[in-house]
Short mmCIF file of C-alpha atoms and ligand atoms in Angstrom, two decimals:
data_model
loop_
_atom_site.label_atom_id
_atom_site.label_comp_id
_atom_site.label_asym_id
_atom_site.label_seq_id
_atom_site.Cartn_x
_atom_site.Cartn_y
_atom_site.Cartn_z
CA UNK A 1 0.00 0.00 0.00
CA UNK A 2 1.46 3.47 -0.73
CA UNK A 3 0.14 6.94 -0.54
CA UNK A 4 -0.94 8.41 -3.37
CA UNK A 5 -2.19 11.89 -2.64
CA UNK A 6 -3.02 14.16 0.05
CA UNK A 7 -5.08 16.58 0.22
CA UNK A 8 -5.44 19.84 2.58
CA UNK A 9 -9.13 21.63 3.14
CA UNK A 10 -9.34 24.79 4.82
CA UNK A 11 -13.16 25.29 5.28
CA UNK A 12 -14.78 27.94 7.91
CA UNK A 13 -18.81 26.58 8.75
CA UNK A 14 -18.58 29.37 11.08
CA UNK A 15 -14.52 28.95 11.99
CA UNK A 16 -11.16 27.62 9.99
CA UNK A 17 -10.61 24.14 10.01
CA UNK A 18 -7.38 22.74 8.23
CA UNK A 19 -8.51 18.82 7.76
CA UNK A 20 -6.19 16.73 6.18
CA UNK A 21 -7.22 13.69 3.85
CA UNK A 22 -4.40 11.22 3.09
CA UNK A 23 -5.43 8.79 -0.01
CA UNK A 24 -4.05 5.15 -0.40
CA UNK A 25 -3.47 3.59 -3.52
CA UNK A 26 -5.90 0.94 -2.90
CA UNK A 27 -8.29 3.93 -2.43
CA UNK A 28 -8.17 3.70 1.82
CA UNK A 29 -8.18 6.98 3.02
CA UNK A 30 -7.77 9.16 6.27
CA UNK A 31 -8.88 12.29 7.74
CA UNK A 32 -6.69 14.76 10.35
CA UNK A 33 -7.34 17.71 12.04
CA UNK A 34 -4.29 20.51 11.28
CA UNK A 35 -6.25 23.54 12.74
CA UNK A 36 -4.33 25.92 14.58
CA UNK A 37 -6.11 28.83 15.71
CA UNK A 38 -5.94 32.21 14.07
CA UNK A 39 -2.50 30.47 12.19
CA UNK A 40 -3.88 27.97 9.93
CA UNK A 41 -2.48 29.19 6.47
CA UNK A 42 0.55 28.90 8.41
CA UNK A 43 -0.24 24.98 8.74
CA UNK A 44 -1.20 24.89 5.19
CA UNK A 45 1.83 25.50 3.85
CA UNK A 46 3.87 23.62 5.81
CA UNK A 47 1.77 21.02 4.94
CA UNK A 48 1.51 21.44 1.63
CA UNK A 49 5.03 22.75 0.30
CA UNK A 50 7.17 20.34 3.19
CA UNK A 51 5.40 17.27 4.03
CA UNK A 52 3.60 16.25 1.31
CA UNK A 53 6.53 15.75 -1.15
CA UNK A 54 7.87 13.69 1.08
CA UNK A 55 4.82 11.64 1.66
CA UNK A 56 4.08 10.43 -1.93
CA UNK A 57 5.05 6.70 -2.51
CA UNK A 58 5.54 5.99 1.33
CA UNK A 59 3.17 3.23 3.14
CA UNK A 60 1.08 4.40 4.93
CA UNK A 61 1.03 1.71 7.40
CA UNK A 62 4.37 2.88 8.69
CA UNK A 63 2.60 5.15 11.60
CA UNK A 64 5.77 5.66 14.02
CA UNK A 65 8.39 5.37 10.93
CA UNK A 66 6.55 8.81 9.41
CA UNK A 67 6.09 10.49 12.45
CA UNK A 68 10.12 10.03 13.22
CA UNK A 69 10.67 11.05 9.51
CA UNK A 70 8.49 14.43 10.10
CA UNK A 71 9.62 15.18 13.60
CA UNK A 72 13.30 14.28 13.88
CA UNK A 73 13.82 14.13 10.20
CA UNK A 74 13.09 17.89 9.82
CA UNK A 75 15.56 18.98 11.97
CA UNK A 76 13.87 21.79 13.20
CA UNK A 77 11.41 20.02 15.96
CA UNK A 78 8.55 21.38 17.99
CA UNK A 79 6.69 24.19 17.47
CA UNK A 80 2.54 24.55 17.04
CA UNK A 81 3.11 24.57 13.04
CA UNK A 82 5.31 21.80 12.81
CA UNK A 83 3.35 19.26 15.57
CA UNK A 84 -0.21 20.81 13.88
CA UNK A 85 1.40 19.39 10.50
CA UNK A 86 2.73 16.55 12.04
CA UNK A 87 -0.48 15.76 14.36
CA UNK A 88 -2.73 15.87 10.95
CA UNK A 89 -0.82 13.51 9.22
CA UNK A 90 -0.50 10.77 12.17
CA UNK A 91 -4.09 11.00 12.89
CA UNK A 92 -5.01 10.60 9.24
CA UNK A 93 -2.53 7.29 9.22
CA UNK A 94 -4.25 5.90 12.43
CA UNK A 95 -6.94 6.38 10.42
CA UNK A 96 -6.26 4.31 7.93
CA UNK A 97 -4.88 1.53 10.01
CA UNK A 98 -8.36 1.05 11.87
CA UNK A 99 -10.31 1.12 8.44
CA UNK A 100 -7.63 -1.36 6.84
CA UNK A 101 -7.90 -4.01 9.77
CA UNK A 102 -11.70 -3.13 10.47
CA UNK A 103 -11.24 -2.04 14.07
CA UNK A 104 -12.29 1.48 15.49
CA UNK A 105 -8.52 3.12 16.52
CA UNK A 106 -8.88 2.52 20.40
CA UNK A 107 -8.70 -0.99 19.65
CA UNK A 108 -5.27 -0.43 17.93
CA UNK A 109 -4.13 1.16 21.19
CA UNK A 110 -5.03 -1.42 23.27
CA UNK A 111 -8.55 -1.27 23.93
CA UNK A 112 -11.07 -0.22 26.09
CA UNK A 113 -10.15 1.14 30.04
CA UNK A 114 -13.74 2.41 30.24
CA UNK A 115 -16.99 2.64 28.40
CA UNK A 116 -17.45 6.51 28.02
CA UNK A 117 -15.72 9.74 28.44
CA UNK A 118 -16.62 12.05 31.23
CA UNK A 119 -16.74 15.37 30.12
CA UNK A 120 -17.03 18.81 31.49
CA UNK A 121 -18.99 21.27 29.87
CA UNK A 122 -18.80 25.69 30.19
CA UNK A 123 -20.72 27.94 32.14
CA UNK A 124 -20.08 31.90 31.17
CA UNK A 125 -21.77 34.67 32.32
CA UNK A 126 -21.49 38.78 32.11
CA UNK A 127 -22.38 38.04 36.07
CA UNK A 128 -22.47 35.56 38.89
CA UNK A 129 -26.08 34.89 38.63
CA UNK A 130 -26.23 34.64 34.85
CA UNK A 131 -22.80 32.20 35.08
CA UNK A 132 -24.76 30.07 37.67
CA UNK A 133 -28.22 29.83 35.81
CA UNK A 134 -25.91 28.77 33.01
CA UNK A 135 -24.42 25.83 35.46
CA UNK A 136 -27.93 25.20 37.00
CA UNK A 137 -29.08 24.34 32.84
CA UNK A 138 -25.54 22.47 32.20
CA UNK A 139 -26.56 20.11 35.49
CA UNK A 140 -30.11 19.54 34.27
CA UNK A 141 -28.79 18.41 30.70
CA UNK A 142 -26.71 15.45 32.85
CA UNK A 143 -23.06 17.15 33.41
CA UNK A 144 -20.91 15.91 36.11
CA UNK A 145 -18.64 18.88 35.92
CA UNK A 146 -18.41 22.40 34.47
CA UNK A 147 -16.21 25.15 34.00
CA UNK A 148 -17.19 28.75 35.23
CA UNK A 149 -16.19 31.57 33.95
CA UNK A 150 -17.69 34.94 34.94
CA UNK A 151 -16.89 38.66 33.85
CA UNK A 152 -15.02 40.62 35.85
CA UNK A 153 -16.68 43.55 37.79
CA UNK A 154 -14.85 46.96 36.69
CA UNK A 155 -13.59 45.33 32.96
CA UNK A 156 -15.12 44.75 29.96
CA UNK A 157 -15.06 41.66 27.69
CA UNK A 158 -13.35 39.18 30.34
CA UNK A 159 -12.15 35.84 28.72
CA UNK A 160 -14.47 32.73 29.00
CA UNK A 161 -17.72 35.71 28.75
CA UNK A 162 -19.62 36.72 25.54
CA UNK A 163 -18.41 39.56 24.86
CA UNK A 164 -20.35 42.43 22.58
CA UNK A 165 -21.36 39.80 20.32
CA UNK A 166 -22.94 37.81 23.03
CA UNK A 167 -21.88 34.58 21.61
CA UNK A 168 -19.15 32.50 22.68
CA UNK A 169 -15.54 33.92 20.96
CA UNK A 170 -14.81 30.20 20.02
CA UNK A 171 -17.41 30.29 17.74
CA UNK A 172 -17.10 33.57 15.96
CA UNK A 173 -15.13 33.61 12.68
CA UNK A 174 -15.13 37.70 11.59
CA UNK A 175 -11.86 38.99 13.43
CA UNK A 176 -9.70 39.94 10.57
CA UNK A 177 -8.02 41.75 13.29
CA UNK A 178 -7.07 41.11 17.11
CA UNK A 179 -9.79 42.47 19.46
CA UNK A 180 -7.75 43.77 22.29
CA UNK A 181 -9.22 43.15 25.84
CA UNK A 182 -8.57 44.58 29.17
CA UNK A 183 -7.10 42.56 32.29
CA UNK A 184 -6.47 43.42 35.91
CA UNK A 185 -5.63 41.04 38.34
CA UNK A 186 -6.26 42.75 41.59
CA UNK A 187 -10.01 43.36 40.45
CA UNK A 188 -10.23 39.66 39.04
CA UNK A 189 -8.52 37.67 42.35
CA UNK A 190 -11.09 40.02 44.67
CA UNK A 191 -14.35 38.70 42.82
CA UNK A 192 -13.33 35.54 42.07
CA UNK A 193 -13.46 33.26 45.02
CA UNK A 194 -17.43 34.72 45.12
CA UNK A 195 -18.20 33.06 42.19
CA UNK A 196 -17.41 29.78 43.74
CA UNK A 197 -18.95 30.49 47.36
CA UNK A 198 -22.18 31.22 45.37
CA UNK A 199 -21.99 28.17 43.30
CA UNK A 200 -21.68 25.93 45.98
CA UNK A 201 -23.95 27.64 48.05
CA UNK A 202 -26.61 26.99 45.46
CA UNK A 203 -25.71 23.70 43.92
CA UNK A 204 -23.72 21.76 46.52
CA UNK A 205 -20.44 19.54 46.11
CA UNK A 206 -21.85 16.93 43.96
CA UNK A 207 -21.63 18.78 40.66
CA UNK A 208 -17.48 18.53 39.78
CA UNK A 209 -16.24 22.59 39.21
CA UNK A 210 -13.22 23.65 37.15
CA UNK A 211 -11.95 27.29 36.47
CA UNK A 212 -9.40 28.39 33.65
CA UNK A 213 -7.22 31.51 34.67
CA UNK A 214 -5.63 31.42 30.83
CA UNK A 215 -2.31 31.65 32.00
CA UNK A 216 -3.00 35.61 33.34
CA UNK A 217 -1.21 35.01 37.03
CA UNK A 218 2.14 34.78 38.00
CA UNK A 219 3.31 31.57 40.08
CA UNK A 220 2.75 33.33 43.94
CA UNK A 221 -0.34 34.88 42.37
CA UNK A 222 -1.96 31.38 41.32
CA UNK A 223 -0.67 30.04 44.71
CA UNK A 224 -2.94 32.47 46.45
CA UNK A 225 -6.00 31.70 43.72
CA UNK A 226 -5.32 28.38 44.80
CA UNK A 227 -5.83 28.53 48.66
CA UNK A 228 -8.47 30.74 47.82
CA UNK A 229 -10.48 28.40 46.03
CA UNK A 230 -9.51 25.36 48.25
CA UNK A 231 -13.02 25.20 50.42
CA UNK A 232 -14.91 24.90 46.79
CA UNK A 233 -12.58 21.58 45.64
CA UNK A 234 -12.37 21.93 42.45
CA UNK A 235 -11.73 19.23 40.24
CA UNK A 236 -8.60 21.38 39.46
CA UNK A 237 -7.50 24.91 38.00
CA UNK A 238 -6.65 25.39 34.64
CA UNK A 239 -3.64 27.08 33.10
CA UNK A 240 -3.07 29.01 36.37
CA UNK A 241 0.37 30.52 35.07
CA UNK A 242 2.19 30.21 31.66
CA UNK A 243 4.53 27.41 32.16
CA UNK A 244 7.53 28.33 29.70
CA UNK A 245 9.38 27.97 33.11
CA UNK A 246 7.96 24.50 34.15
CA UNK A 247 9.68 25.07 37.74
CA UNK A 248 7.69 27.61 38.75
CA UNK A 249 5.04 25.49 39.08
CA UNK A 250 6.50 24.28 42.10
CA UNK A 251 5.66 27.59 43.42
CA UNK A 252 1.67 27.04 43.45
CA UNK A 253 2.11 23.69 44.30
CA UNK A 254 4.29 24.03 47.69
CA UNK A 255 1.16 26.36 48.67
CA UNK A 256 -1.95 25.10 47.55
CA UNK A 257 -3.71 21.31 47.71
CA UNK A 258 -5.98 22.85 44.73
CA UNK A 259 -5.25 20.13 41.71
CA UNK A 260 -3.53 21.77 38.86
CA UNK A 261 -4.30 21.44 34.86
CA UNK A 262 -2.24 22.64 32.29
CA UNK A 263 -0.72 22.00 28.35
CA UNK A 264 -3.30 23.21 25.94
CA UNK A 265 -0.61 25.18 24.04
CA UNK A 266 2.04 22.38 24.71
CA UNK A 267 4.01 20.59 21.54
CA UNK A 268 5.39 18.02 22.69
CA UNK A 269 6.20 16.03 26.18
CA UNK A 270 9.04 18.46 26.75
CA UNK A 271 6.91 21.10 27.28
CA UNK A 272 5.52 19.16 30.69
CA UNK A 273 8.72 17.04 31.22
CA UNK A 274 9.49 18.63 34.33
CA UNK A 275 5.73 19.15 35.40
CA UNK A 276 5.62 15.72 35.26
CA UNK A 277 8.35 14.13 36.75
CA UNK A 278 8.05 16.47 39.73
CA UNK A 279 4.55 15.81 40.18
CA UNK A 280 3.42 19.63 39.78
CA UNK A 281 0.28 19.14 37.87
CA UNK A 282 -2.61 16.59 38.05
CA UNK A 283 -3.76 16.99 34.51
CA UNK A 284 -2.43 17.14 31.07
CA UNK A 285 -4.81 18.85 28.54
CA UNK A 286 -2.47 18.94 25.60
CA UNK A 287 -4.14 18.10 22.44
CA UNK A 288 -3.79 15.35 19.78
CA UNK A 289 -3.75 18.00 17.09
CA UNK A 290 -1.23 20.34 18.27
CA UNK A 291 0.48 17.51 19.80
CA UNK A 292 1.54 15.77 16.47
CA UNK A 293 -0.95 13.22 16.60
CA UNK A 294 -2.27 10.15 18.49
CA UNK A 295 1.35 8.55 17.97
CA UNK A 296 3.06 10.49 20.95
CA UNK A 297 -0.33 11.16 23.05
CA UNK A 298 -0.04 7.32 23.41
CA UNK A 299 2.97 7.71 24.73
CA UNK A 300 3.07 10.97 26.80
CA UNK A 301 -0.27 9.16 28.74
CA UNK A 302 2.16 6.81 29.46
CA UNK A 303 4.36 8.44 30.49
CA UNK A 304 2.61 10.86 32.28
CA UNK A 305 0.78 7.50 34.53
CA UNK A 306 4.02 6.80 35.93
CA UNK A 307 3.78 10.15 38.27
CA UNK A 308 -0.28 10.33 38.66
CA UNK A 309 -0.90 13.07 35.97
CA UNK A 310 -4.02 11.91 34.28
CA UNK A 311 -5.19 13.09 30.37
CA UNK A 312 -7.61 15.76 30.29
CA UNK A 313 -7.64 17.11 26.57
CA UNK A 314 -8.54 20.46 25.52
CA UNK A 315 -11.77 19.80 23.76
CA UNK A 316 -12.39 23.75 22.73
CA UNK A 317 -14.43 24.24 19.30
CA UNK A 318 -11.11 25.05 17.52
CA UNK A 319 -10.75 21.85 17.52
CA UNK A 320 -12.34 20.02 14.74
CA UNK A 321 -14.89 17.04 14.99
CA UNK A 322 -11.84 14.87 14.04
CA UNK A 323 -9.23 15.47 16.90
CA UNK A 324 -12.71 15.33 18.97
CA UNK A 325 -12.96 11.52 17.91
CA UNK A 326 -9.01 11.30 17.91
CA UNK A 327 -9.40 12.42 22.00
CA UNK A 328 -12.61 9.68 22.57
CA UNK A 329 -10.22 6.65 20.82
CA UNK A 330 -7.47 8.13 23.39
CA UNK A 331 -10.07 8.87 26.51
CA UNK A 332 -11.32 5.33 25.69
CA UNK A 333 -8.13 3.90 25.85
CA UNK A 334 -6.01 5.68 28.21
CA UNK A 335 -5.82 4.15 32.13
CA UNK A 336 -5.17 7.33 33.01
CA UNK A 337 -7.91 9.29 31.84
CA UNK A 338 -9.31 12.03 33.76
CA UNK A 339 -11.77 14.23 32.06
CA UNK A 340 -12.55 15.36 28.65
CA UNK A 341 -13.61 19.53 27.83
CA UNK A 342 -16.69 19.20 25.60
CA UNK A 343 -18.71 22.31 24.83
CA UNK A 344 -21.38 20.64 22.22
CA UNK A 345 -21.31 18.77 18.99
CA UNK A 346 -21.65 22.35 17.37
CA UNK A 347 -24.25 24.33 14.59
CA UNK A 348 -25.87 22.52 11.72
CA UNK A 349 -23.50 24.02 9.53
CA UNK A 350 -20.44 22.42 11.48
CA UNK A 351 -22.25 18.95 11.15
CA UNK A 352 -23.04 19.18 7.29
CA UNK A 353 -19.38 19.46 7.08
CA UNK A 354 -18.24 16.78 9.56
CA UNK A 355 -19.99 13.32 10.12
CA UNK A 356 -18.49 11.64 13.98
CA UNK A 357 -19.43 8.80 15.80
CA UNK A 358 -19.60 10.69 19.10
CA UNK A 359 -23.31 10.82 21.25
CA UNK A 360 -23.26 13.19 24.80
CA UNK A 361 -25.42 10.64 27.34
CA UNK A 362 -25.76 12.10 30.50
CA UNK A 363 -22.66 13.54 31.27
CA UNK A 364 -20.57 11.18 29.39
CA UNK A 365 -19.49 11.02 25.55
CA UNK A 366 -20.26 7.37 24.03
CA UNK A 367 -18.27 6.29 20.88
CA UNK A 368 -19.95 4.27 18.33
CA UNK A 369 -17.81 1.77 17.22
CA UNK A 370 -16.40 2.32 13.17
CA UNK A 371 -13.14 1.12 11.90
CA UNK A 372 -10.98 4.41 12.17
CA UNK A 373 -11.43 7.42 13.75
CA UNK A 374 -15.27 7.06 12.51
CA UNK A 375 -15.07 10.28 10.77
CA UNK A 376 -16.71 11.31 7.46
CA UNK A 377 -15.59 14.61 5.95
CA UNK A 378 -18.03 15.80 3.48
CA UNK A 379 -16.09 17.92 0.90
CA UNK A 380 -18.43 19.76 -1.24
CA UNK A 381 -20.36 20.96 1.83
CA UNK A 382 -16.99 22.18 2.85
CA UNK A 383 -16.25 23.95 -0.56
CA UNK A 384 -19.21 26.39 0.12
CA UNK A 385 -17.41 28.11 3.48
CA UNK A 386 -14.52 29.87 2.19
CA UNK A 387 -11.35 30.49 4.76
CA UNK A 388 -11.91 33.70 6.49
CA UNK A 389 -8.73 35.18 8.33
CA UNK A 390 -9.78 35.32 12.39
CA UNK A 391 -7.48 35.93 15.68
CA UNK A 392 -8.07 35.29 18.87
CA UNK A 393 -8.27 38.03 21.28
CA UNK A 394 -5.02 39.96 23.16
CA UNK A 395 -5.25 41.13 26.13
CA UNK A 396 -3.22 44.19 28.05
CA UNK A 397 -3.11 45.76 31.71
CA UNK A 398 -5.28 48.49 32.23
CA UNK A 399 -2.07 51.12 31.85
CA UNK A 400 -1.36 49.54 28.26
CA UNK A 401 1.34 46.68 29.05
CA UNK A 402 0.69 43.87 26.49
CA UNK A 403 -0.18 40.37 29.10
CA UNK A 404 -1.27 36.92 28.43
CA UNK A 405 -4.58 36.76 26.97
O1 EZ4 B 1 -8.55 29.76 24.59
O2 EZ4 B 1 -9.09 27.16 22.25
O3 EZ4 B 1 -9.85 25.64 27.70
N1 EZ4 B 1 -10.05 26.19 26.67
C1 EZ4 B 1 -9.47 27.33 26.27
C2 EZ4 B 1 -9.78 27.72 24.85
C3 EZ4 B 1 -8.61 28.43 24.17
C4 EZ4 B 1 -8.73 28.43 22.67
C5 EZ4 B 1 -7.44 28.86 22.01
O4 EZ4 B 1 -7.50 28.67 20.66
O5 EZ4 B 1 -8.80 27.97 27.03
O6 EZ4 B 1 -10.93 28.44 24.80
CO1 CO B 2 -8.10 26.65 28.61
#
């Protein structure tokens, strides 16, 4: 079996999607998700003018062979646009393998540690009460666990909130510019520990809680957060300070028994090496698409076992339907699962593009069993929404300083 062609698709049903199609000669095919967020074209030409030369001829079945060839082989290793390249291709090649022995791709990893995924779903709000209505409706449709966010009193289009356009910023797809956003830490670490108090005041312990800082603290300044938030146990705190300097995240964790999540923006493992082997975090959230594929997820879950750091994939909607299936093979798979992000199977639109074999049940994401990922990517609904240049947002201090958004 060789490859023959592939293919790259950038299609926006209301955001980009890169989607990668690799095609067999004996007319087997697979589907990846490339998508990096507001850098896409980026990923499209990497793809296009320095992978998929070297691609043509090679079989397909060699999964780990490729992925050495496109990592190591390139020299120039790591990076979102490389492993985004890299993480379509090896999903697309997993792909293939399940469809060519008839199995659905958890089965190639081993097989099944559980029957379904937990998930946690989002609750925003422009204020506490509308962030907690938005919980009390997330609980009634069967979730376990969900992640507030709430504006910040005193600033104006706080991340994880609607913003002006009063839908959710994943979803929006006209920014042919940066929105700039205002951040202030003093005003957000006084408010937020009332979000939480309310919460459980109304709802109890028995619903699981999770809050994302987006990396806007420094290390002392998500310890704090941290023993703040203690009497609400949350199932842990996401991305409570950039980690570019992994040991400061011994910092929070000498001072606080809150649980830790972090790696949405990671590469590769050595990007949590440190975290992980010191113990710092509890949960790894780095993705299968900007991770180069399911080929080293396998193996950073692994890894990551041996010091109690369980998987907990970012499952945001800039993600496509295909790393969403990539992270249910993995979730299904991995004995170290924790908890999956999962915001909704998406608009009409999304779905006349992308077929998946995914179902929400109470809580839980089920996986109906196809030989592959289970993914069907319909190409002349695709056709119809042209690429539309988009950025996420960036934030600065209220005196100008550019910060973490
Ligand atoms: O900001 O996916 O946990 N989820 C997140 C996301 C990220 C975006 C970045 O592209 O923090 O909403
Ligand atoms: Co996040």
């Amino acid at each position: 079996m060789k490859i023959q062609e592939v293919k790259v698709f950038v299609s926006c049903p209301g955001r980009n999607f890169v989607t990668v199609k690799v095609i067999t000669d004996e007319g087997v095919y697979g589907l990846g998700d490339a998508t990096l967020n507001g850098r896409e074209m980026a990923v499209v030409a990497y793809l296009e003018e320095h992978i998929i030369p070297c691609l043509l001829g090679r079989d397909p079945q060699q999964i780990e062979d490729i992925w050495q060839y496109l990592y190591k082989g390139a020299y120039w290793r790591k990076g979102p646009v490389t492993m985004a390249a890299i993480g379509g291709i090896d999903m697309a090649l997993w792909d293939i393998k399940g469809k060519i022995a008839g199995l659905p791709v958890y089965q190639l990893l081993g097989g099944k540690s559980r029957e379904s995924v937990m998930v946690y779903g989002h609750a925003n709000g422009e204020t506490i009460k509308e962030t907690l209505d938005n919980l009390g409706k997330l609980i009634d449709q069967g979730f376990k666990a969900v992640r507030l966010q709430c504006a910040i009193p005193g600033l104006e289009g706080t991340y994880g909130t609607l913003g002006e356009k009063k839908d959710y910023y994943e979803l929006q797809s006209d920014r042919p510019l940066p929105p700039e956003q205002l951040w202030s830490t003093s005003k957000y670490m006084n408010f937020i520990p009332e979000l939480f108090e309310q919460a459980r005041q109304q709802y109890g312990y028995a619903v699981q809680l999770v809050h994302d800082v987006h990396s806007r603290l420094t290390p002392i300044e998500a310890a704090n957060l941290g023993k703040l938030l203690e009497p609400y146990k949350l199932l842990f705190l996401e991305d409570a300070s950039p980690a570019d300097n992994q040991d400061g995240y011994q910092i929070i964790r000498n001072h606080t028994t809150t649980p830790l999540a972090i790696g949405e923006v990671f590469n590769t493992v050595w990007d949590a090496k440190d975290l992980i082997v010191n113990q710092a975090i509890d949960y790894l959230r780095i993705a299968s698409t900007h991770g180069g594929g399911i080929t080293p997820l396998k193996k950073i879950a692994n890894f990551a076992d041996m010091f109690n750091v369980r998987m907990a994939p970012h499952g945001a909607p800039d993600l496509s339907p295909i790393c969403h299936a990539a992270h249910a093979h993995l979730n299904i798979w991995a004995p170290n699962f924790g908890i999956q992000e999962f915001i909704g199977f998406g608009t009409e639109k999304l779905n006349s593009v992308f077929s998946h074999p995914l179902s929400f049940d109470n809580g839980y994401i089920r996986l109906q069993d196809k030989p592959g990922l289970g993914v069907e990517y319909h190409e002349e609904e695709a056709a119809k929404y042209k690429y539309k240049r988009s950025y996420l947002p960036v934030t600065r201090l209220e005196d100008g300083t550019l910060w973490f958004w």
